[in-house]
Amino acid sequence: MSARKPKLAVWKFASCDGCQLSLLDCEEELLALAGEVEIAYFVEASSATVRGPYDLSLVEGSITTPHDAERIRKVRRDSKHLVTIGACATSGGIQALRNFADVKDFLSIVYASPEVVSTLDTSTPISAHVQVDFELQGCPVDKRQLLEVISAFLNGRRPDISSASVCLECKRLGMVCVMVAHGTPCLGPVTHAGCGAICPSYNRGCYGCFGPMETPNTVSMTRQLRVLGMGDRGIQRVFRTFQAGAEAFSAASDSHG
Amino acid sequence: MAERRTKTIKTDYLARVEGEGAMLVKIRDGHVEDVKLKIYEPPRFFEAFLRGRAFTEAPDITARICGICPVAYQMSAVQAMEQICGVEVGGQLRALRRLLYCGEWIESHALHVFMLHLPDFLGYESAIHMAREHGDLVQRALELKRTGNEVMTVVGGREVHPVNVRVGGFYRAPRRRELETLVERLKGARELALEAVRFTSGLDFPDYGQDYELVALSEPGEYPIERGRIVSNRGLDIAVSEYDRHFVEEHVPWSNALHSRLSERGSYLCGPLARFALNAERLSPLAREAATEAGLDASERNPFRSIVVRSVELVYAADEALRLIAAYEEPDAPAVELEPRPGVGYGCTEAPRGILYHRYELDGEGTILDANIVPPTSQNQRAIEEDLRGVVERSLDVPDDELTLLCEQTIRNYDPCISCATHFLKLDVERS
């Protein structure tokens, strides 16, 4: 029997690098992981690259250029399993705000010679281009969840990642509800768990950076935000930020503004 | 007839930098004809979609420009917004911001010194390859990096894109006992950083340097992090609000990151080397002593030795974090009350890679009408290209593969953050 180590690859598309940094932020586990897998492609961390096929590809970033739309197809062909990490790869990221505007206007705001910049009109998730085996949410991803996903795929099982809401995590931690007790608008009821309810633990309402939970009731959420005094514009903004391209949040933002 | 010889040295996807870039050097008949640092990281248009957003959203939105230095974006953004609102955030709230920023300096510098830059000096492809023979060194580096992340987690809520920063202060001021949990680890990190200074100062450095114009913040009585005037070694001394009068941004076809220059004099350099040269006497006594033992003084101009300067700043950041924690008293309120008003505001802070400038215009409701963000890597692009030219001119006899590595190392001296700069990087050497 071959003792070949599984090959891990990390790919970057349009992103802030924060999710792949989360892998390097696993300071205690990084060298152990490097003992279990061959880190075959991870340009941010290593100039050594090994050709595919890869057993597991982690993909960060969204598709925003014609070149990247081609490149993701090749990554898929070279990968046995492909997992997206983070909001950009999973729902288009904050740069998906261009999907609600005219990208030509955007180009001319930032660049003096817009004609030399190659870009698509939209920022789209990886799943809009190729088949994805698992999507890990978060802006950024949670590093413990990232390790769980890597471990699961290397061991041939499904990742144990809850699709419940942030509320559940918040309750489990025994925290006082910032919305009920302080009247602070909080997207916890409709937002995917995984962060560990960080914002409420800092007296702040959840701002939805992990994207929509499995079946979010955004209508009821919106009603509550209104009760707390938010207007159409505010409601549109909260759904249209870091997860603007996620279907449930995009739909909720479209009905306001 | 003499044969004309041209050749190209290139790297299509630069490794161990943050983001996507390439390098191209063209050599014709023994001289450097062209040098390009190509940044092809796709643009993400932050300045465009900030228009129409609420001023309170700027710290969280701009943090997403960079996962390596989100705190720098948050700090420059809040400074600009608070200026427009006419409030000053001082006392323990300012101390907490500085503490959070120290965490980011430790995390980012430890990442660059050990995981991105040191493999060049020791001849490895990555820190993970380096760990096979230098396991203990890499373990200690990871411990140092982890300390930075712990500071960011306690003060900011998490290490990447902290949630606790707001215009006016914080959502929740940490309890004294929360900060005290960091003390032992920071003391350990300070020792590790002192070892890093000793270790990196003993590396072999190419003999290289230029008479750069060095630009950094300057604030009496403290090493610059989250505030100060913008100064240079050639007499520049301006308030942050005067930035646009002295610096210009240009769009060059080979880069998705705008190039910056001083309108009167051209290229300049920002980052650790500039900060240190202009502020060495403001380091803590321990960091200053470490710098002196490492043979560094304010006249240091060798960009390859920036790895030693970063290590000195690691000592400082750990030392300063400990000082801030010792002096910490829980503030009465986590944030200063403020109301938006129409106007233009400016923010500039020292990101790990150098000065990060923000300018915003707001209307009376606090809606952002215009935003301009100039990250340090944009500002260093010209200096990087000039260094590439200078290094290759001195090394024309070096074989291509070695020259390519040397060029890559030259770029990595700057710890370029391409995700930042596009709002990046890729190396081609062509010889004719």
XYZ file of C-alpha atoms in Angstrom:
689
model
C 0.000 0.000 0.000
C 1.233 3.408 -0.898
C 2.064 5.753 1.982
C 1.680 8.796 -0.230
C 0.591 11.843 1.702
C -2.528 13.605 0.398
C -1.773 16.723 -1.632
C -3.255 19.992 -0.398
C -3.500 23.088 -2.589
C -4.551 26.642 -1.654
C -5.761 28.921 -4.450
C -6.432 32.638 -4.454
C -8.895 34.601 -6.550
C -10.248 38.121 -5.785
C -9.937 38.414 -2.001
C -8.164 40.025 0.918
C -5.970 36.935 1.721
C -7.531 36.742 5.184
C -8.979 33.244 4.801
C -5.720 31.648 3.613
C -3.983 33.594 6.384
C -6.353 31.792 8.758
C -4.523 28.581 7.808
C -1.169 30.166 8.758
C -2.881 31.465 11.893
C -3.303 27.843 13.052
C 0.034 28.303 14.807
C -0.326 25.257 17.031
C -1.489 22.893 14.314
C 0.383 24.104 11.213
C 3.494 21.911 11.528
C 1.388 18.885 12.479
C -0.764 19.492 9.397
C 2.369 19.796 7.251
C 3.336 16.368 8.625
C 0.061 14.810 7.523
C -0.309 16.366 4.071
C 1.949 17.490 1.276
C 1.400 21.227 0.937
C 1.649 21.024 -2.830
C 0.508 24.496 -3.846
C 0.277 27.492 -1.489
C 1.970 30.439 -3.185
C 1.461 32.883 -0.335
C 3.482 30.611 1.976
C 5.848 28.720 -0.338
C 7.733 29.110 -3.621
C 7.718 25.306 -4.056
C 4.850 24.129 -6.231
C 3.973 20.542 -7.055
C 1.830 19.688 -10.066
C -1.650 18.273 -9.643
C -3.797 16.391 -9.330
C -4.526 17.526 -5.787
C -6.523 15.596 -3.216
C -7.973 18.734 -1.641
C -8.086 22.253 -3.035
C -9.036 25.157 -0.771
C -10.245 28.073 -2.834
C -10.269 31.652 -1.543
C -11.712 34.562 -3.497
C -14.378 35.279 -6.083
C -14.359 35.306 -9.875
C -14.056 38.860 -11.242
C -11.910 38.556 -14.407
C -12.177 36.500 -17.636
C -8.751 34.979 -16.823
C -9.905 33.808 -13.392
C -13.087 32.313 -14.879
C -10.801 30.076 -16.967
C -8.342 29.406 -14.138
C -11.000 28.048 -11.751
C -11.972 25.435 -14.371
C -8.399 24.168 -14.440
C -8.260 24.106 -10.632
C -11.448 22.018 -10.626
C -10.053 19.585 -13.226
C -6.890 19.143 -11.125
C -8.714 18.642 -7.816
C -10.361 15.563 -6.344
C -12.174 17.693 -3.766
C -12.731 21.433 -3.991
C -13.760 23.428 -0.917
C -14.431 27.158 -0.962
C -13.180 29.087 2.055
C -14.814 32.348 2.991
C -17.406 34.831 1.839
C -15.668 35.808 -1.437
C -15.435 32.242 -2.749
C -18.819 31.249 -1.340
C -20.982 34.239 -2.241
C -18.834 36.738 -4.178
C -17.574 38.758 -1.200
C -17.849 42.455 -0.576
C -16.654 43.061 -4.153
C -20.050 41.644 -5.227
C -21.372 45.128 -4.463
C -20.444 45.811 -8.103
C -23.298 43.466 -9.060
C -25.695 46.197 -7.957
C -23.954 48.952 -9.951
C -22.375 49.642 -13.296
C -18.768 48.409 -13.155
C -17.724 51.019 -15.726
C -18.613 53.732 -13.250
C -16.568 51.905 -10.609
C -13.534 51.644 -12.918
C -13.504 55.322 -13.676
C -13.746 56.216 -9.988
C -10.591 54.230 -9.134
C -8.485 54.169 -12.326
C -7.326 56.955 -14.655
C -7.098 54.598 -17.686
C -9.983 52.183 -17.158
C -9.495 50.591 -20.593
C -6.327 48.740 -19.481
C -7.960 47.052 -16.510
C -9.422 43.622 -17.212
C -12.501 42.963 -15.132
C -15.942 41.364 -15.351
C -19.200 43.179 -14.620
C -19.877 40.886 -11.681
C -18.135 39.209 -8.767
C -19.450 35.643 -8.568
C -18.918 32.722 -6.217
C -16.909 29.668 -7.273
C -20.111 27.581 -7.417
C -21.372 29.758 -10.291
C -18.483 28.369 -12.389
C -17.628 24.851 -11.217
C -18.962 22.123 -8.934
C -18.016 22.735 -5.307
C -17.793 19.912 -2.745
C -18.205 22.055 0.365
C -18.606 25.738 1.125
C -17.124 27.111 4.361
C -18.715 30.395 5.322
C -17.239 33.417 7.038
C -15.588 36.772 6.424
C -13.085 35.541 7.473
C -13.540 31.792 8.038
C -13.091 30.524 11.564
C -9.763 28.683 11.802
C -11.138 25.866 13.966
C -13.815 25.232 11.356
C -11.156 25.368 8.641
C -9.134 22.644 10.406
C -12.314 20.568 10.824
C -13.070 20.806 7.096
C -9.499 19.845 6.106
C -9.502 16.963 8.578
C -12.911 15.728 7.378
C -11.972 15.675 3.703
C -8.620 14.000 4.386
C -10.442 11.306 6.326
C -13.239 10.820 3.822
C -16.105 12.135 5.988
C -18.479 15.090 5.830
C -17.380 18.126 7.838
C -19.208 18.602 11.137
C -20.250 22.218 10.577
C -23.562 23.422 12.018
C -25.915 25.246 9.665
C -27.854 26.807 12.553
C -27.877 30.512 13.377
C -25.530 32.677 15.445
C -28.387 32.909 17.991
C -27.851 29.290 18.916
C -24.156 29.866 19.597
C -24.963 32.987 21.573
C -27.519 31.158 23.751
C -25.137 28.255 24.280
C -22.540 30.692 25.589
C -25.151 32.062 27.981
C -24.906 35.606 26.716
C -27.558 38.265 27.167
C -29.382 38.969 23.883
C -28.184 42.370 22.656
C -31.371 42.833 20.628
C -33.845 41.990 23.398
C -31.942 43.517 26.314
C -30.340 46.559 24.660
C -32.391 47.109 21.510
C -29.281 46.720 19.367
C -30.079 45.600 15.798
C -28.520 42.127 15.353
C -28.480 39.795 12.330
C -27.803 36.784 14.610
C -31.227 35.164 13.961
C -30.590 34.859 10.193
C -26.794 34.475 10.148
C -24.875 31.210 9.784
C -23.164 30.060 12.985
C -19.433 29.476 13.173
C -17.786 32.601 14.542
C -18.661 31.840 18.160
C -21.021 34.822 18.443
C -18.116 37.261 18.694
C -20.033 40.480 18.093
C -22.646 40.000 20.833
C -19.805 39.159 23.247
C -18.436 42.623 22.444
C -21.812 44.300 23.005
C -22.352 44.612 19.279
C -25.087 43.276 17.041
C -24.060 40.546 14.570
C -23.377 42.109 11.162
C -23.871 38.948 9.160
C -20.307 38.271 7.989
C -20.888 34.489 7.987
C -23.767 34.895 5.528
C -27.262 33.430 5.693
C -28.025 30.322 7.761
C -29.748 27.383 6.079
C -33.333 28.679 6.119
C -33.242 32.316 7.236
C -36.445 34.169 7.961
C -35.331 37.500 6.575
C -38.918 38.837 6.476
C -39.300 38.484 10.217
C -35.756 39.784 10.714
C -36.560 42.857 8.672
C -39.720 43.504 10.665
C -37.697 43.423 13.898
C -35.052 45.790 12.462
C -37.870 48.195 11.636
C -39.239 47.959 15.173
C -35.776 48.943 16.378
C -35.972 52.060 14.251
C -34.038 51.142 11.121
C -35.212 52.658 7.854
C -35.180 51.157 4.340
C -31.709 52.385 3.566
C -30.232 51.008 6.762
C -31.941 47.649 6.230
C -30.706 47.483 2.654
C -27.159 48.207 3.818
C -27.063 45.526 6.513
C -28.046 42.834 4.024
C -25.877 44.312 1.299
C -22.331 44.337 2.708
C -19.991 41.376 3.207
C -22.471 38.787 1.932
C -24.304 40.922 -0.629
C -24.175 38.120 -3.219
C -25.648 35.427 -0.945
C -29.111 34.693 -2.315
C -31.172 35.204 0.853
C -29.388 38.438 1.787
C -29.441 39.717 -1.786
C -33.210 39.156 -1.980
C -33.774 40.865 1.386
C -31.715 43.861 0.237
C -33.596 44.100 -3.068
C -36.900 44.625 -1.283
C -35.595 47.784 0.420
C -33.866 50.893 -0.613
C 28.819 42.563 -36.411
C 28.326 42.292 -32.715
C 25.409 40.126 -31.756
C 22.864 41.929 -29.670
C 21.957 39.843 -26.670
C 18.738 40.283 -24.841
C 17.310 38.238 -22.071
C 14.359 38.290 -19.770
C 14.291 37.291 -16.157
C 10.792 36.772 -14.912
C 8.595 35.271 -12.265
C 4.961 34.946 -13.246
C 3.504 34.464 -9.800
C 5.596 35.767 -6.947
C 5.537 33.503 -3.934
C 5.565 34.509 -0.282
C 3.940 37.858 -0.836
C 0.384 38.721 0.006
C -1.604 38.784 -3.209
C -0.956 38.212 -6.905
C 1.960 39.848 -8.704
C 4.731 39.235 -11.209
C 8.164 40.656 -12.025
C 9.840 41.352 -15.341
C 13.444 42.493 -15.889
C 14.723 43.037 -19.465
C 18.500 43.055 -19.969
C 19.972 44.171 -23.304
C 23.729 44.131 -24.074
C 24.635 44.032 -20.419
C 22.430 46.761 -19.138
C 18.986 46.819 -17.622
C 16.515 48.043 -20.205
C 13.236 47.686 -18.373
C 11.963 46.726 -14.948
C 8.353 46.112 -14.070
C 6.644 45.065 -10.937
C 3.353 43.862 -12.376
C 0.354 43.812 -10.165
C -2.397 41.769 -11.735
C -4.456 41.084 -8.657
C -7.976 41.828 -9.805
C -9.312 45.202 -8.713
C -12.030 45.175 -6.069
C -13.183 48.819 -6.282
C -13.406 49.688 -2.596
C -13.280 53.417 -3.190
C -16.190 53.115 -5.578
C -18.570 51.131 -3.424
C -17.767 53.136 -0.283
C -19.746 55.922 -1.923
C -23.240 55.942 -0.499
C -22.302 53.943 2.614
C -22.603 55.251 6.182
C -19.488 56.739 7.753
C -19.823 54.234 10.581
C -19.340 51.371 8.096
C -15.906 52.472 6.857
C -13.778 50.665 9.476
C -15.407 47.260 8.842
C -15.606 47.665 5.077
C -12.043 48.901 4.541
C -10.704 46.156 6.857
C -11.682 43.773 4.049
C -9.075 45.301 1.750
C -6.467 43.252 3.598
C -6.650 40.214 5.845
C -3.050 40.754 6.995
C -3.401 44.341 8.203
C -7.133 44.980 8.806
C -6.413 47.027 11.941
C -4.377 49.530 9.910
C -7.418 50.139 7.683
C -9.724 50.431 10.663
C -7.406 52.903 12.409
C -6.872 55.194 9.409
C -10.630 55.148 8.718
C -11.710 56.042 12.256
C -9.116 58.821 12.450
C -10.512 60.450 9.306
C -14.146 60.081 10.393
C -13.468 61.434 13.877
C -11.742 64.442 12.345
C -14.857 65.190 10.319
C -17.069 64.764 13.398
C -14.760 67.064 15.337
C -13.962 64.668 18.145
C -10.676 63.446 19.506
C -10.388 59.959 20.948
C -7.758 60.076 23.654
C -6.843 58.579 26.994
C -7.357 54.859 27.487
C -9.340 54.511 24.265
C -6.342 55.699 22.293
C -4.133 53.393 24.381
C -6.398 50.457 23.492
C -6.166 51.320 19.792
C -2.391 51.423 20.055
C -2.418 48.072 21.884
C -4.592 46.493 19.169
C -2.214 47.902 16.532
C 0.811 46.446 18.427
C -0.921 43.074 18.114
C -1.175 43.527 14.353
C 2.482 44.615 14.062
C 3.570 41.492 15.976
C 1.384 39.157 13.896
C 2.293 40.731 10.553
C 6.018 41.210 11.235
C 6.412 37.677 12.656
C 4.676 36.328 9.542
C 6.947 38.277 7.212
C 10.271 37.920 9.058
C 10.050 34.160 9.574
C 7.586 32.726 7.089
C 7.946 34.960 4.023
C 11.420 36.575 4.166
C 13.782 34.322 6.208
C 13.434 31.330 3.815
C 15.193 33.538 1.182
C 18.204 34.045 3.435
C 18.462 30.426 4.566
C 17.735 28.928 1.135
C 14.365 27.299 1.682
C 11.151 27.406 -0.309
C 8.987 28.063 2.736
C 8.948 28.122 6.519
C 7.440 24.649 6.398
C 10.463 23.359 4.424
C 12.697 25.344 6.797
C 11.057 23.623 9.785
C 12.551 20.242 8.787
C 16.030 21.500 9.769
C 15.124 24.479 11.927
C 12.115 23.098 13.779
C 12.814 24.960 16.970
C 13.233 28.286 15.159
C 9.928 27.902 13.308
C 8.126 26.847 16.497
C 9.355 29.972 18.279
C 8.346 32.103 15.300
C 4.852 30.645 15.396
C 4.649 31.368 19.129
C 5.615 34.986 18.476
C 3.023 35.298 15.734
C 0.413 33.707 17.953
C 1.043 36.337 20.628
C 0.164 39.075 18.156
C -3.008 37.220 17.251
C -3.925 36.811 20.932
C -3.647 40.569 21.492
C -5.894 41.189 18.486
C -8.378 38.587 19.679
C -8.661 39.967 23.214
C -8.899 43.632 22.203
C -10.559 43.237 18.792
C -12.615 40.064 19.075
C -10.732 38.072 16.420
C -7.386 38.158 14.594
C -8.631 38.696 11.039
C -11.132 41.543 10.609
C -11.578 42.422 14.297
C -15.161 43.391 15.188
C -14.655 45.661 18.193
C -13.459 48.876 16.486
C -15.923 51.685 15.839
C -15.802 55.330 14.934
C -15.440 56.992 18.345
C -13.741 54.076 20.094
C -14.839 50.495 20.716
C -18.065 48.541 21.190
C -16.749 47.166 24.496
C -13.643 48.174 26.422
C -11.830 45.048 27.618
C -11.672 44.418 31.341
C -8.322 44.850 33.012
C -8.182 41.163 33.869
C -8.712 40.250 30.199
C -5.640 42.251 29.231
C -3.632 40.799 32.109
C -4.018 37.333 30.574
C -1.747 38.596 27.771
C 1.148 39.666 29.993
C 3.091 36.400 30.393
C 2.789 35.567 26.701
C 3.925 39.088 25.717
C 6.956 38.823 28.006
C 7.833 35.551 26.271
C 7.292 37.193 22.873
C 9.596 40.048 23.821
C 12.387 37.520 24.566
C 11.688 35.713 21.281
C 11.847 39.034 19.443
C 15.206 39.866 21.072
C 16.485 36.477 19.846
C 15.110 37.310 16.393
C 17.114 40.562 16.305
C 20.321 38.695 17.241
C 19.605 35.929 14.717
C 18.626 38.103 11.757
C 21.502 40.556 12.304
C 23.920 37.635 11.716
C 22.498 36.777 8.281
C 24.447 37.445 5.050
C 23.175 40.585 3.353
C 23.829 41.700 -0.219
C 25.802 44.968 -0.162
C 23.178 47.310 -1.523
C 21.455 50.553 -0.728
C 20.152 53.731 -2.267
C 19.807 57.291 -1.131
C 16.060 56.953 -0.681
C 13.671 59.620 0.411
C 12.235 58.004 3.517
C 8.683 58.870 4.566
C 7.084 57.999 7.901
C 4.867 59.428 10.573
C 6.421 61.352 13.415
C 4.923 62.121 16.803
C 6.854 63.689 19.673
C 7.594 61.303 22.505
C 6.512 58.049 20.871
C 7.430 55.638 18.083
C 4.813 56.313 15.383
C 1.937 53.863 15.094
C -1.552 55.323 15.069
C -0.949 59.071 14.649
C 1.563 61.740 13.738
C 2.690 64.217 11.112
C 4.065 62.954 7.784
C 7.824 63.627 7.619
C 10.804 62.687 5.450
C 14.611 62.821 5.587
C 14.480 65.557 2.922
C 12.513 68.109 4.857
C 8.910 67.063 4.284
C 6.937 67.869 7.432
C 3.195 68.118 6.854
C -0.115 67.486 8.556
C -2.007 64.451 7.221
C -4.571 66.851 5.738
C -1.870 68.240 3.415
C -1.088 64.797 1.873
C -2.857 65.422 -1.432
C -0.872 68.599 -1.998
C 2.443 66.714 -1.865
C 1.720 63.205 -3.133
C 0.230 62.135 -6.476
C -1.112 58.792 -7.650
C -0.618 57.572 -11.228
C -2.143 54.708 -13.156
C 0.522 52.744 -15.092
C -0.641 50.111 -17.586
C 1.327 47.215 -16.006
C -0.198 47.557 -12.576
C -3.675 47.394 -11.134
C -2.231 49.293 -8.172
C -1.838 53.024 -8.617
C 1.758 54.291 -8.279
C 2.434 57.071 -5.787
C 5.140 59.682 -5.908
C 6.069 62.895 -4.185
C 5.015 65.541 -6.650
C 8.206 67.530 -6.204
C 10.806 64.767 -5.990
C 9.474 61.411 -7.252
C 9.833 58.025 -5.616
C 10.101 57.458 -1.915
C 10.145 54.609 0.538
C 7.857 53.943 3.482
C 7.752 51.088 5.978
C 10.043 49.774 8.742
C 13.320 51.140 7.295
C 11.845 54.640 6.987
C 10.088 54.507 10.333
C 13.273 53.412 12.078
C 15.558 55.917 10.331
C 13.264 58.800 11.240
C 12.261 57.687 14.732
C 15.038 55.456 16.118
C 15.480 57.589 19.227
C 11.800 57.130 20.078
C 12.027 53.364 20.485
C 11.833 51.949 23.994
C 15.239 51.616 25.686
C 15.166 47.832 25.229
C 14.372 48.026 21.493
C 16.946 50.787 21.021
C 19.606 48.696 22.747
C 18.721 45.676 20.577
C 19.041 47.843 17.448
C 22.437 49.148 18.519
C 23.701 45.624 19.266
C 22.486 44.566 15.808
C 24.565 47.367 14.267
C 21.573 49.401 13.139
C 21.465 53.170 13.256
C 19.430 55.908 11.631
C 21.731 55.887 8.577
C 20.690 52.321 7.599
C 19.679 52.232 3.898
C 20.117 48.545 2.955
C 16.587 47.272 2.223
C 17.778 43.656 2.707
C 18.397 44.561 6.352
C 14.735 45.506 6.771
C 14.353 42.003 8.265
C 16.496 43.178 11.222
C 14.505 46.396 11.522
C 11.238 44.427 11.567
C 12.710 42.271 14.345
C 13.579 45.422 16.326
C 10.001 46.605 15.820
C 8.815 43.235 17.123
C 10.744 43.938 20.342
C 9.220 47.400 20.478
C 5.651 46.248 19.815
C 5.839 43.623 22.580
C 7.470 46.115 24.956
C 4.924 48.815 24.149
C 1.999 46.405 24.511
C 3.260 45.490 27.988
C 3.610 49.159 28.903
C 0.078 49.930 27.704
C -1.391 47.010 29.622
C 0.443 47.977 32.832
C -0.956 51.514 32.572
C -4.481 50.437 31.564
C -7.478 51.650 33.464
C -10.927 50.677 32.283
C -12.500 53.747 30.644
C -15.908 55.023 31.770
C -17.380 54.621 28.280
C -16.146 52.415 25.425
C -16.638 55.169 22.864
C -16.951 58.926 22.514
C -20.381 60.157 21.476
C -20.369 61.770 18.064
C -22.616 63.048 15.318
C -21.788 63.243 11.630
C -21.439 66.574 9.909
C -20.534 67.492 6.359
C -16.843 67.776 5.564
C -13.608 66.182 4.498
C -11.433 64.148 6.867
C -7.984 62.624 6.669
C -6.416 59.628 8.379
C -2.897 58.259 8.246
C -1.406 55.519 10.409
C 1.644 53.245 10.263
C 0.507 49.903 8.832
C 3.191 47.212 9.286
C 4.314 47.978 5.681
C 4.244 51.765 5.988
C 1.919 54.736 5.958
C -1.709 54.091 5.042
C -3.636 57.179 3.986
C -7.430 57.595 3.886
C -9.502 60.614 2.866
C -13.290 60.770 3.042
C -15.913 63.326 2.219
C -19.226 63.088 4.064
C -22.587 64.788 3.738
C -24.567 66.046 6.737
C -26.166 62.630 7.321
C -22.807 60.900 7.432
C -23.092 59.327 3.998
C -19.743 58.862 2.249
C -19.615 60.999 -0.904
C -16.018 60.258 -1.836
C -13.213 58.007 -0.575
C -9.529 57.771 -1.392
C -7.218 55.134 0.075
C -3.461 54.940 -0.541
C -1.853 51.784 0.892
C 1.894 51.491 1.596
C 2.592 48.972 -1.180
C 1.255 51.420 -3.786
C 3.646 53.979 -2.422
C 6.614 51.593 -2.504
C 6.115 50.303 -6.068
C 8.507 52.817 -7.601
C 11.167 52.240 -4.947
C 10.825 48.480 -5.503
C 11.300 48.907 -9.273
C 14.323 51.170 -8.685
C 15.803 48.581 -6.306
C 15.252 45.819 -8.877
C 17.129 47.902 -11.443
C 19.922 48.679 -8.969
C 20.296 45.094 -7.770
C 20.322 43.618 -11.304
C 22.852 46.219 -12.533
C 25.237 45.131 -9.770
C 24.631 41.426 -10.445
C 24.723 41.061 -14.249
C 27.211 38.131 -14.039
C 24.982 36.122 -11.753
C 23.306 33.104 -13.425
C 19.643 33.584 -14.329
C 18.133 31.311 -11.701
C 20.162 32.942 -8.930
C 19.342 36.383 -10.293
C 15.650 35.552 -10.310
C 15.831 34.552 -6.642
C 17.767 37.717 -5.828
C 15.118 39.814 -7.584
C 12.328 38.084 -5.725
C 14.142 38.688 -2.446
C 14.531 42.355 -3.406
C 10.765 42.583 -3.775
C 10.119 40.705 -0.557
C 12.327 43.235 1.303
C 9.266 45.444 1.152
C 6.806 42.846 2.435
C 4.564 43.923 -0.415
C 0.896 43.449 0.160
C -0.691 43.182 -3.222
C -4.188 42.634 -1.922
C -3.802 46.047 -0.339
C -2.210 47.707 -3.307
C -4.988 46.735 -5.662
C -7.243 47.897 -4.141
C -0.206 43.665 -6.088
C 2.607 41.501 -7.867
C 4.295 39.074 -10.607
C 8.546 39.037 -11.809
C 9.751 38.546 -15.600
C 13.860 38.922 -16.195
C 14.355 39.464 -20.013
C 17.975 39.592 -21.310
C 18.698 40.825 -24.882
